[in-house]
Coordinates of C-alpha atoms in Angstrom, one line a residue:
Chain A
M19 CA -0.1 -0.4 0.2
Y20 CA 1.5 3.3 -0.8
N21 CA 1.9 5.8 2.1
S22 CA -0.9 8.6 0.3
P23 CA -2.5 7.7 -2.1
K24 CA -1.6 8.9 -5.6
F25 CA -4.7 10.6 -7.8
L26 CA -4.1 9.9 -11.8
N27 CA -5.9 11.8 -14.8
S28 CA -8.3 9.5 -17.0
G29 CA -9.9 12.2 -19.1
D30 CA -11.9 15.5 -17.6
S31 CA -14.6 13.3 -16.3
N32 CA -12.8 11.1 -14.3
F33 CA -9.5 10.3 -12.2
V34 CA -8.3 7.5 -10.3
V35 CA -7.5 7.3 -7.1
E36 CA -4.7 4.8 -6.2
L37 CA -3.7 2.8 -3.4
G38 CA -1.1 0.5 -3.8
D39 CA 0.9 -1.4 -5.9
R40 CA 0.0 -5.4 -6.0
I41 CA -3.5 -6.9 -5.3
D42 CA -3.8 -7.7 -1.5
V43 CA -6.5 -7.7 0.8
P44 CA -5.7 -4.9 2.9
T45 CA -4.9 -2.5 -0.6
N46 CA -8.1 -3.9 -1.3
R47 CA -10.5 -3.3 1.3
K48 CA -9.4 0.0 2.0
V49 CA -10.3 0.4 -2.2
H50 CA -13.8 -0.8 -0.8
N51 CA -14.1 2.1 2.6
L52 CA -12.7 4.9 0.3
A53 CA -15.4 4.3 -2.1
Q54 CA -18.3 3.5 1.0
W55 CA -16.7 6.9 2.5
I56 CA -16.4 9.2 -0.9
G57 CA -19.9 8.0 -1.2
Q58 CA -20.9 9.1 2.7
Q59 CA -19.1 12.2 1.6
K60 CA -22.6 12.9 -1.0
M61 CA -19.9 15.6 -2.7
P62 CA -21.8 17.9 -5.7
G63 CA -21.0 16.3 -8.7
V64 CA -19.8 12.7 -8.2
L65 CA -21.4 11.0 -10.5
E66 CA -19.8 7.3 -9.9
L67 CA -17.5 4.8 -8.2
I68 CA -15.8 2.0 -9.5
P69 CA -14.0 0.3 -7.7
T70 CA -10.9 -2.2 -8.6
Y71 CA -7.8 -3.8 -7.1
R72 CA -5.7 -1.1 -5.6
S73 CA -7.4 1.9 -7.2
L74 CA -11.0 3.9 -7.7
L75 CA -12.3 5.4 -10.5
V76 CA -14.1 8.5 -9.4
S77 CA -16.3 10.1 -12.1
F78 CA -17.6 13.4 -12.3
D79 CA -19.7 16.3 -13.4
P80 CA -16.6 18.7 -14.7
N81 CA -19.5 21.5 -14.7
V82 CA -19.9 20.8 -11.1
T83 CA -16.3 19.9 -9.6
N84 CA -13.2 18.8 -10.8
L85 CA -9.9 16.8 -9.2
E86 CA -9.0 19.0 -7.4
T87 CA -11.9 20.2 -5.4
I88 CA -12.8 16.0 -4.8
Q89 CA -8.6 14.9 -3.9
E90 CA -8.3 17.6 -1.4
V91 CA -11.8 15.8 0.5
V92 CA -10.0 12.6 0.4
L93 CA -6.2 14.0 1.4
Q94 CA -7.4 15.7 4.3
S95 CA -9.7 12.8 5.7
D96 CA -7.3 10.3 5.9
G97 CA -7.3 7.4 8.8
E98 CA -10.9 7.9 8.2
Y99 CA -11.3 5.0 5.7
D100 CA -9.1 2.8 7.2
S101 CA -11.7 0.8 8.4
P102 CA -14.9 0.3 6.8
S103 CA -18.2 1.9 7.4
S104 CA -20.8 -0.3 7.6
P105 CA -19.9 -4.6 7.6
S106 CA -19.6 -6.5 4.7
A107 CA -22.0 -8.8 3.3
V108 CA -21.0 -12.4 3.2
V109 CA -22.9 -13.7 -0.2
M110 CA -24.2 -17.4 0.3
I111 CA -24.5 -19.1 -2.9
P112 CA -25.8 -22.6 -3.2
T113 CA -24.0 -25.0 -5.4
L114 CA -24.3 -28.2 -6.7
Y115 CA -21.0 -29.9 -7.1
G116 CA -20.0 -32.9 -9.0
G117 CA -21.8 -34.7 -11.6
D118 CA -23.2 -33.5 -14.5
Y119 CA -22.8 -30.2 -13.1
G120 CA -19.7 -29.8 -12.5
P121 CA -17.7 -32.4 -15.3
D122 CA -14.2 -31.4 -13.9
I123 CA -14.1 -32.2 -10.7
D124 CA -12.7 -35.7 -11.0
Y125 CA -9.6 -34.0 -12.2
V126 CA -9.3 -31.3 -10.3
A127 CA -9.5 -34.3 -7.4
K128 CA -7.4 -36.0 -9.4
N129 CA -4.3 -32.8 -9.6
S130 CA -4.8 -32.0 -6.3
G131 CA -4.2 -35.5 -4.8
M132 CA -7.6 -35.1 -3.3
T133 CA -10.9 -37.0 -2.5
L134 CA -13.9 -35.4 -4.2
D135 CA -15.5 -34.9 -0.5
Q136 CA -11.9 -33.2 0.2
V137 CA -11.6 -30.5 -3.0
I138 CA -15.8 -29.8 -1.8
E139 CA -14.6 -29.2 1.8
I140 CA -11.9 -27.1 1.2
H141 CA -13.8 -25.0 -1.7
S142 CA -16.8 -24.3 0.2
G143 CA -14.7 -23.7 3.3
T144 CA -13.4 -20.3 2.6
D145 CA -15.4 -16.8 2.2
Y146 CA -14.2 -15.3 -0.7
M147 CA -13.6 -11.9 -1.2
V148 CA -14.9 -9.8 -4.4
Y149 CA -12.3 -7.6 -4.9
M150 CA -13.9 -6.5 -8.4
M151 CA -16.4 -6.4 -10.5
G152 CA -15.7 -6.7 -14.4
F153 CA -15.0 -8.9 -17.8
S154 CA -18.9 -9.1 -17.9
P155 CA -22.0 -8.2 -15.8
G156 CA -22.2 -9.3 -12.9
F157 CA -19.0 -11.0 -12.7
P158 CA -17.4 -11.2 -9.8
Y159 CA -13.1 -11.2 -9.7
L160 CA -12.8 -13.4 -6.3
G161 CA -9.3 -13.9 -4.4
G162 CA -8.5 -16.7 -1.3
L163 CA -8.3 -20.0 -2.9
D164 CA -6.5 -22.3 -1.4
S165 CA -2.9 -22.4 -3.3
R166 CA -3.9 -26.5 -3.2
L167 CA -6.9 -26.7 -5.5
A168 CA -5.5 -24.5 -8.4
T169 CA -5.7 -26.4 -11.1
G170 CA -4.8 -25.7 -14.8
R171 CA -7.3 -24.0 -17.5
L172 CA -8.8 -26.6 -20.0
D173 CA -6.8 -27.7 -22.9
S174 CA -9.6 -27.3 -25.3
P175 CA -12.1 -24.4 -24.1
R176 CA -15.6 -24.8 -23.9
S177 CA -17.4 -23.2 -26.1
S178 CA -20.3 -22.4 -24.2
I179 CA -20.5 -22.8 -19.7
P180 CA -23.9 -22.6 -18.8
A181 CA -24.6 -20.0 -16.5
G182 CA -24.0 -20.3 -12.6
S183 CA -21.3 -22.2 -13.4
V184 CA -18.4 -22.6 -10.5
G185 CA -15.0 -23.2 -12.1
I186 CA -11.2 -22.8 -11.2
A187 CA -8.4 -21.8 -13.8
D188 CA -4.6 -21.8 -12.1
D189 CA -5.2 -19.8 -8.7
Q190 CA -8.4 -18.2 -9.1
T191 CA -11.7 -19.6 -8.4
G192 CA -15.1 -17.9 -10.0
V193 CA -19.3 -18.1 -11.2
Y194 CA -20.4 -17.4 -14.7
P195 CA -23.3 -15.4 -14.5
I196 CA -24.2 -15.1 -18.2
A197 CA -23.2 -18.2 -20.6
S198 CA -20.0 -17.5 -22.5
P199 CA -17.0 -20.1 -23.7
G200 CA -14.4 -20.5 -20.7
G201 CA -11.5 -22.7 -20.6
W202 CA -12.2 -23.1 -16.8
Q203 CA -12.2 -26.2 -14.9
L204 CA -16.1 -26.7 -13.8
I205 CA -16.5 -28.1 -10.1
G206 CA -19.9 -27.0 -9.9
R207 CA -23.0 -24.6 -10.5
T208 CA -25.5 -22.8 -9.0
P209 CA -28.8 -21.9 -9.8
V210 CA -29.1 -18.5 -8.6
V211 CA -29.8 -15.8 -11.0
L212 CA -26.6 -14.2 -10.4
F213 CA -27.2 -11.0 -13.1
A214 CA -30.7 -9.3 -13.9
P215 CA -30.9 -6.3 -15.2
E216 CA -34.8 -5.6 -14.8
T217 CA -34.3 -6.3 -10.9
D218 CA -32.8 -3.7 -8.5
P219 CA -29.6 -3.9 -8.0
P220 CA -29.7 -5.9 -11.2
A221 CA -26.2 -8.6 -9.7
V222 CA -26.4 -10.6 -7.0
I223 CA -22.7 -10.4 -6.2
N224 CA -21.0 -7.3 -5.3
A225 CA -17.6 -5.7 -5.0
G226 CA -16.7 -5.6 -1.5
D227 CA -19.3 -8.7 -0.9
F228 CA -17.7 -11.9 0.1
V229 CA -19.2 -15.0 -1.6
R230 CA -19.6 -18.6 0.3
F231 CA -20.6 -21.5 -1.8
V232 CA -23.2 -24.1 0.0
P233 CA -22.9 -27.2 -0.8
L234 CA -26.2 -28.5 -2.0
N235 CA -26.8 -32.3 -0.8
S236 CA -28.4 -33.0 -4.6
E237 CA -30.0 -32.6 -8.0
E238 CA -33.5 -32.6 -6.1
E239 CA -32.0 -29.2 -4.2
Y240 CA -30.7 -27.9 -6.9
L241 CA -34.4 -28.4 -8.7
E242 CA -36.0 -26.9 -5.6
I243 CA -34.5 -23.3 -5.3
K244 CA -34.2 -23.4 -9.5
E245 CA -38.3 -23.6 -9.1
K246 CA -38.5 -21.5 -6.4
I247 CA -36.1 -18.5 -8.2
E248 CA -38.6 -19.0 -11.5
T249 CA -41.7 -18.5 -9.4
G250 CA -40.1 -15.9 -7.5
K251 CA -40.1 -17.5 -4.4
F252 CA -36.2 -17.1 -3.8
E253 CA -34.0 -14.9 -1.8
V254 CA -30.1 -14.9 -1.4
N255 CA -29.3 -15.7 1.5
K256 CA -26.7 -12.7 2.2
E257 CA -24.7 -12.8 6.6
Q258 CA -22.6 -9.7 7.9
K259 CA -19.2 -10.8 7.7
S260 CA -18.0 -11.2 11.3
Chain B
M13 CA -22.3 -3.3 -16.9
P14 CA -20.9 -1.5 -19.6
V15 CA -22.1 2.3 -20.2
S16 CA -22.8 1.6 -23.5
G17 CA -25.3 4.7 -24.9
A18 CA -25.2 7.1 -27.9
M19 CA -21.2 7.0 -29.2
D20 CA -22.0 10.4 -30.3
S21 CA -24.0 11.2 -27.2
S22 CA -23.9 15.1 -28.2
A23 CA -25.4 15.1 -31.3
L24 CA -28.7 12.9 -29.7
R25 CA -28.7 15.3 -26.9
I26 CA -29.3 18.0 -29.3
G27 CA -31.8 16.4 -31.2
N28 CA -33.9 15.8 -27.8
I29 CA -33.4 19.6 -27.0
L30 CA -34.4 20.5 -30.7
V31 CA -38.0 18.3 -30.6
G32 CA -38.5 19.2 -26.9
N33 CA -37.7 16.2 -25.3
R34 CA -35.8 16.1 -22.4
D35 CA -31.9 15.6 -22.5
D36 CA -32.3 11.7 -21.8
A37 CA -34.8 10.6 -24.1
A38 CA -34.5 7.4 -26.1
G39 CA -33.8 8.5 -30.1
L40 CA -32.5 6.2 -33.0
E41 CA -28.5 5.9 -34.0
A42 CA -28.5 5.1 -37.4
T43 CA -24.5 3.6 -38.5
V44 CA -23.5 4.3 -42.1
I45 CA -27.1 2.7 -43.4
G46 CA -30.3 4.6 -42.5
P47 CA -33.0 2.8 -42.1
T48 CA -36.2 3.7 -44.0
I49 CA -39.2 4.7 -41.5
R50 CA -42.7 5.1 -42.5
F51 CA -44.3 7.3 -39.8
L52 CA -47.7 6.0 -38.9
V53 CA -49.3 9.4 -37.2
D54 CA -48.0 12.7 -37.3
A55 CA -44.5 13.5 -35.2
T56 CA -41.8 15.7 -34.8
I57 CA -38.3 14.8 -35.5
A58 CA -34.7 15.9 -35.8
I59 CA -32.0 14.6 -37.7
T60 CA -28.0 15.3 -35.9
G61 CA -24.8 14.3 -35.6
G62 CA -23.4 12.5 -39.7
D63 CA -24.9 13.1 -42.8
L64 CA -26.1 9.9 -43.9
G65 CA -28.0 11.6 -46.6
A66 CA -31.6 11.8 -44.9
I67 CA -34.5 12.5 -46.7
L68 CA -38.5 12.7 -46.7
D69 CA -40.5 11.9 -49.3
D70 CA -37.9 12.7 -51.4
E71 CA -37.2 16.2 -49.9
P72 CA -33.5 16.9 -48.8
L73 CA -34.2 17.0 -44.8
D74 CA -32.4 19.7 -42.9
L75 CA -29.8 18.1 -40.2
W76 CA -29.9 19.7 -37.0
E77 CA -33.2 21.5 -38.0
V78 CA -36.6 20.2 -36.5
T79 CA -39.0 18.7 -39.0
S80 CA -42.7 18.3 -39.0
V81 CA -43.5 15.1 -40.0
S82 CA -47.4 14.1 -41.0
A83 CA -48.7 10.2 -41.4
N84 CA -47.8 8.2 -44.1
S85 CA -44.0 10.1 -45.0
I86 CA -41.8 7.6 -45.5
L87 CA -38.2 8.4 -44.0
K88 CA -34.5 7.6 -45.9
F89 CA -31.0 7.7 -46.2
Q90 CA -29.4 8.2 -48.8
G91 CA -25.9 7.0 -47.6
P92 CA -22.8 8.6 -46.5
R93 CA -22.2 11.7 -46.8
D94 CA -20.3 13.1 -43.8
G95 CA -19.6 11.3 -40.7
M96 CA -20.7 8.3 -40.2
R97 CA -23.2 8.6 -37.3
S98 CA -26.8 10.0 -37.9
Y99 CA -29.2 10.4 -34.8
I100 CA -33.2 10.3 -35.2
A101 CA -34.8 12.3 -31.8
I102 CA -38.8 11.7 -32.4
G103 CA -40.5 13.9 -30.4
G104 CA -41.7 12.3 -27.2
G105 CA -39.1 10.3 -27.3
V106 CA -39.0 6.9 -28.4
Q107 CA -41.0 4.0 -26.1
V108 CA -38.5 1.4 -24.5
P109 CA -38.5 0.2 -21.2
V110 CA -35.7 1.9 -18.5
L111 CA -33.0 -1.1 -17.8
M112 CA -30.7 0.3 -15.1
G113 CA -31.7 3.7 -15.1
S114 CA -31.4 3.8 -19.2
R115 CA -33.1 3.1 -22.5
S116 CA -30.1 2.2 -24.2
T117 CA -29.9 -1.0 -26.2
Y118 CA -26.7 -3.5 -25.1
I119 CA -26.0 -5.7 -27.7
K120 CA -23.9 -8.1 -26.6
G121 CA -26.1 -8.8 -23.3
E122 CA -29.3 -8.7 -25.9
F123 CA -30.8 -6.7 -23.5
G124 CA -31.7 -3.2 -22.8
G125 CA -33.7 -0.4 -25.3
F126 CA -36.2 -2.3 -28.3
K127 CA -35.8 -6.2 -27.1
G128 CA -32.1 -5.7 -26.4
R129 CA -31.3 -6.0 -30.3
A130 CA -31.0 -3.5 -33.3
L131 CA -34.1 -2.8 -35.0
R132 CA -35.3 -4.8 -38.5
E133 CA -37.6 -4.6 -40.6
G134 CA -40.9 -4.7 -39.6
D135 CA -40.5 -3.4 -36.2
I136 CA -42.8 -0.7 -34.7
L137 CA -41.8 1.9 -32.6
K138 CA -44.0 3.9 -30.4
A139 CA -43.1 7.2 -29.0
F140 CA -44.5 8.7 -26.1
I141 CA -47.0 11.7 -26.8
S142 CA -44.8 14.6 -27.0
P143 CA -45.6 17.2 -24.8
G144 CA -45.8 19.5 -28.6
Y145 CA -44.2 21.5 -30.5
R146 CA -46.3 22.8 -33.2
N147 CA -45.4 24.9 -36.1
P148 CA -41.2 25.7 -35.4
E149 CA -41.1 28.8 -36.4
S150 CA -37.1 28.9 -34.9
F151 CA -34.3 27.5 -37.7
H152 CA -30.6 27.4 -37.4
L153 CA -30.7 26.8 -33.7
V154 CA -27.3 24.8 -33.5
P155 CA -24.1 26.9 -33.4
D156 CA -21.5 26.3 -36.2
S157 CA -19.0 24.9 -34.2
I158 CA -21.2 22.3 -33.3
R159 CA -22.6 21.4 -37.0
N160 CA -19.4 21.0 -38.6
V161 CA -18.1 19.4 -41.6
Y162 CA -16.6 16.0 -40.0
G163 CA -13.7 14.7 -42.9
H164 CA -11.9 12.0 -42.8
D165 CA -8.6 13.6 -41.0
H166 CA -9.3 14.5 -37.3
T167 CA -7.4 15.8 -35.0
I168 CA -8.5 14.9 -31.2
R169 CA -7.6 16.4 -28.4
V170 CA -6.1 14.2 -24.8
I171 CA -5.6 14.2 -21.3
L172 CA -2.1 12.1 -20.7
G173 CA -3.1 9.2 -17.9
P174 CA -3.4 7.4 -15.6
Q175 CA 0.0 5.5 -17.4
D176 CA 1.4 7.9 -19.7
T177 CA 4.7 6.9 -17.1
A178 CA 4.7 3.7 -18.6
F179 CA 5.8 5.4 -21.5
T180 CA 9.2 6.2 -23.5
P181 CA 9.3 9.5 -23.8
E182 CA 10.0 8.4 -27.4
G183 CA 6.6 7.0 -27.2
I184 CA 4.5 9.9 -26.0
S185 CA 6.1 12.0 -28.4
T186 CA 5.4 9.8 -31.1
F187 CA 1.6 9.2 -30.0
L188 CA 1.9 12.9 -29.7
S189 CA 3.0 14.0 -33.7
D190 CA 2.3 11.4 -35.8
E191 CA -0.4 9.9 -37.7
Y192 CA -2.7 6.9 -36.8
T193 CA -5.4 5.4 -39.1
I194 CA -8.7 3.9 -37.5
S195 CA -8.5 0.1 -39.1
I196 CA -11.9 -1.9 -39.9
H197 CA -11.2 -3.4 -36.5
S198 CA -13.5 -1.2 -34.7
D199 CA -16.9 -1.1 -33.5
R200 CA -18.8 0.6 -30.6
M201 CA -17.0 -1.0 -27.9
G202 CA -13.2 0.3 -29.4
Y203 CA -11.5 1.6 -32.3
R204 CA -7.8 -0.3 -33.2
L205 CA -5.6 2.3 -34.8
E206 CA -3.0 1.8 -37.1
G207 CA 0.6 3.4 -37.1
P208 CA 3.8 3.5 -35.3
V209 CA 4.6 1.6 -32.3
I210 CA 4.4 3.7 -29.2
S211 CA 7.0 2.1 -26.7
H212 CA 7.2 1.1 -23.0
N213 CA 9.0 1.8 -20.6
N214 CA 8.3 -1.6 -18.8
G215 CA 5.6 -4.0 -20.5
A216 CA 2.1 -3.2 -21.5
D217 CA 0.7 -5.1 -18.2
I218 CA -1.3 -3.3 -15.2
I219 CA -2.9 -4.4 -12.0
S220 CA -6.6 -4.4 -13.9
D221 CA -8.6 -1.0 -12.8
A222 CA -11.2 0.9 -14.3
T223 CA -11.6 2.5 -17.7
S224 CA -13.1 6.2 -18.6
P225 CA -14.8 6.9 -22.5
G226 CA -12.1 7.6 -24.5
S227 CA -9.2 6.0 -22.8
I228 CA -6.4 5.1 -25.0
Q229 CA -4.8 1.6 -24.3
V230 CA -2.1 0.5 -25.9
P231 CA -1.0 -3.5 -25.1
G232 CA 2.2 -4.6 -25.7
D233 CA 2.1 -4.9 -29.3
G234 CA 2.4 -0.5 -29.3
A235 CA -0.8 -0.3 -31.1
P236 CA -3.6 2.1 -29.5
I237 CA -7.2 1.4 -29.0
I238 CA -9.9 3.9 -28.1
L239 CA -12.1 2.5 -25.7
L240 CA -15.8 3.3 -26.4
A241 CA -19.7 3.3 -25.3
D242 CA -19.7 -0.6 -25.2
R243 CA -16.6 -1.0 -23.8
G244 CA -15.5 -3.6 -20.9
T245 CA -15.4 -1.3 -17.0
T246 CA -12.0 -3.2 -16.5
G247 CA -8.6 -3.8 -17.9
G248 CA -5.3 -4.5 -18.0
Y249 CA -3.0 -2.5 -20.5
T250 CA -2.0 0.6 -19.7
K251 CA -3.4 3.6 -21.0
I252 CA -1.1 6.5 -22.4
A253 CA -3.9 9.0 -22.6
T254 CA -8.0 9.6 -22.1
V255 CA -10.1 11.9 -25.3
I256 CA -11.4 14.7 -24.1
S257 CA -15.6 14.1 -23.9
P258 CA -16.6 17.0 -26.3
D259 CA -14.1 15.3 -28.9
L260 CA -15.9 11.7 -28.2
R261 CA -18.5 12.7 -30.9
L262 CA -15.6 13.0 -33.2
L263 CA -14.4 9.7 -33.4
A264 CA -18.3 8.7 -33.2
Q265 CA -18.2 10.3 -36.3
A266 CA -14.9 9.0 -37.6
L267 CA -14.4 6.0 -40.4
P268 CA -12.5 3.2 -40.7
G269 CA -9.3 4.5 -43.0
D270 CA -9.9 7.9 -41.5
K271 CA -6.5 9.9 -39.9
L272 CA -6.1 10.5 -36.3
R273 CA -3.8 12.9 -34.6
F274 CA -3.3 13.5 -30.7
V275 CA -2.9 16.9 -29.3
S276 CA -2.1 17.2 -25.5
V277 CA -4.4 19.3 -23.5
T278 CA -4.1 20.1 -19.7
P279 CA -6.9 19.7 -17.5
E280 CA -7.5 23.4 -17.3
E281 CA -7.9 23.1 -20.6
A282 CA -10.1 20.4 -21.5
R283 CA -12.3 21.0 -18.6
A284 CA -12.8 25.2 -20.6
I285 CA -13.6 23.5 -23.0
V286 CA -16.3 21.2 -21.8
L287 CA -17.5 24.2 -20.3
T288 CA -17.9 26.2 -24.0
E289 CA -19.5 23.2 -24.9
E290 CA -21.9 23.0 -22.4
A291 CA -23.2 26.8 -22.6
A292 CA -23.7 26.1 -26.3
I293 CA -25.8 23.2 -25.3
T294 CA -27.8 25.9 -22.6
M295 CA -28.1 28.3 -25.8
I296 CA -30.0 26.0 -27.7
Q297 CA -32.2 24.9 -25.1
T298 CA -33.0 28.3 -23.7
K299 CA -33.4 29.2 -27.3
V300 CA -36.0 26.0 -28.1
N301 CA -37.9 27.4 -24.4
S302 CA -38.8 30.5 -25.6
S303 CA -39.9 29.7 -29.0
R304 CA -42.1 27.2 -26.9
N305 CA -43.9 29.1 -24.6
K306 CA -46.8 30.3 -25.9
P307 CA -49.7 32.3 -25.2
F308 CA -51.8 29.7 -23.3
A309 CA -55.5 29.3 -24.6
L310 CA -57.9 26.4 -24.6
V311 CA -60.1 25.2 -27.5
V312 CA -63.0 23.3 -26.5
N313 CA -65.5 22.0 -29.0
G314 CA -63.9 24.9 -31.4
K315 CA -64.1 28.0 -28.9
T316 CA -61.1 29.4 -28.2
H317 CA -60.6 30.7 -24.9
N318 CA -57.1 32.6 -23.8
V319 CA -56.2 31.7 -20.4
V320 CA -55.3 34.7 -18.4
S321 CA -54.4 35.7 -15.2
A322 CA -56.7 37.3 -12.5
E323 CA -55.0 40.6 -13.4
G324 CA -56.3 39.5 -17.3
E325 CA -52.8 38.9 -18.4
P326 CA -51.9 36.3 -21.0
M327 CA -50.4 33.5 -19.3
T328 CA -47.6 31.9 -20.9
A329 CA -47.5 27.7 -20.3
E330 CA -44.8 25.5 -20.6
F331 CA -46.2 21.8 -20.9
T332 CA -44.2 19.4 -18.8
S333 CA -45.6 16.0 -19.5
I334 CA -49.0 14.5 -21.3
S335 CA -49.3 10.8 -19.7
Q336 CA -51.0 8.2 -21.7
K337 CA -53.9 8.8 -20.7
R338 CA -54.1 11.7 -21.9
R339 CA -53.5 14.6 -18.8
I340 CA -51.8 17.3 -19.9
E341 CA -49.7 18.8 -16.8
A342 CA -48.8 22.3 -16.8
S343 CA -47.2 25.1 -14.6
V344 CA -48.7 28.3 -15.7
G345 CA -46.8 31.1 -14.1
E346 CA -46.3 29.6 -10.4
F347 CA -50.2 27.8 -11.0
N348 CA -49.5 23.8 -11.7
F349 CA -52.6 22.3 -12.7
E350 CA -54.0 19.1 -14.9
I351 CA -56.5 18.9 -17.4
E352 CA -57.8 15.6 -18.2
I353 CA -59.1 15.0 -21.7
H354 CA -62.3 12.2 -21.8
H355 CA -62.3 10.9 -25.4
G356 CA -65.4 11.2 -27.3
E357 CA -66.5 14.0 -24.9
E358 CA -65.4 16.7 -25.3
D359 CA -63.0 17.7 -27.8
V360 CA -60.4 19.5 -26.1
S361 CA -56.5 20.7 -27.3
A362 CA -54.3 23.0 -25.7

């Protein structure tokens, strides 16, 4: 982490507040704290805040404010965004591991020298931090995969991975909100609809949240949740991060 | 979630202002080839941005002006003459659902706008009822500084950064002095440029961070990419500079094969340019407003009643909205009132 934030130009209506030069948990948490804190100051002309691994993009209306004004507020606040102003949410993602829903779990287990149960236990046993959103709508960049589970991508990517697929690629784990091609090792799937533009907010998982994969016991449980979702009776469980 | 929306957003905004819409009403973006549209009802339209040869019932249409269109008229485009993207603003605004606060179409995600896709033959669009812009009297409301000829050589003003320090001095000077050509591998996500290689100090990879409209990425091959409306929200390549907002429209109107030269401006200079453009657009809005304020009269069953204040002063009305149920809300001076029109009972117009 830098001793003090760097402010970088990004055109006439945006600038970057850079807090560090590597991907690590404390720097990223501070980015989210800063985003929360700036949001609460309700400075006129601040339009949008986009947190990423180690920096925050601030979007502003140049007719109303400028980089220097916002910069001064941020620099004078030092310390106030060291801790979050409200606790993070842990988003529970019910996941059916293995079988048709996780066709590559056997390979991951073998590659890691573990049993299927061990893979599931380790993968579902961590709260993964959402460093940021990007790549496609609703896609979370998750940190914290246990290194024992790291597995290289498929030699030949699939042309279509179903929406909700949970996978591993090298030392990253993640979940695909919408179908797309990809080379991830698929270990499970969630029936939860992770991105829907007509809902508010449209994404179930947001930057700064934590994600916990909760193992389902059977395909019946999976289909039950799927049906509840389709009839509008399902709500994603979120806890407060302790 | 990519921002999406009009590539030349100031053209659409001005078109909306001209026809009396809110700034953010939905309109149509025609790229190179314009649509053929039959109007099923009377309408008020404005064509802004690029010149794609708009004609209405075989009469050439002026750009940047309001035109009244009668039912059964046909709007056609004969082909690009100048610029690349033409905007059709329709009085009332196109009626499509609001998703995530926007009426725009995000084609890659297949949502938003009209069924999440580009318009096709046979599609029927509805507009909200226009607050009324009878007999447009004013012409040439848009100043020459905005209704310029685009051509094929563009000077694009940029602010250096955020990763300008990742480039060698030669890299920066090449970027700011040489000519770049827009390649055919260009679309609403971004334009890939061909030209002299821009050199890095230490590689082109960065820890992924957020992109801005007009961000200019330079990957390892040294060939710049200008990120635009449908760009991904994050990116892992060094960004040498960002195009200033007022010049994004020049890019929106630039075709593959067009030449670009980049000029560096300071943030203060850029801000002055932004404020000047905003003032010009505000001036258009003011002129439109003053030409819309008419002395207020109610015509009931063919008989005209002028609306006057208690002191006998004729009052001018500003229409604020006309709902689908044909209820007009208007403010006259400090009074706000509503008139409900019952179809068939009385013929009421205002």
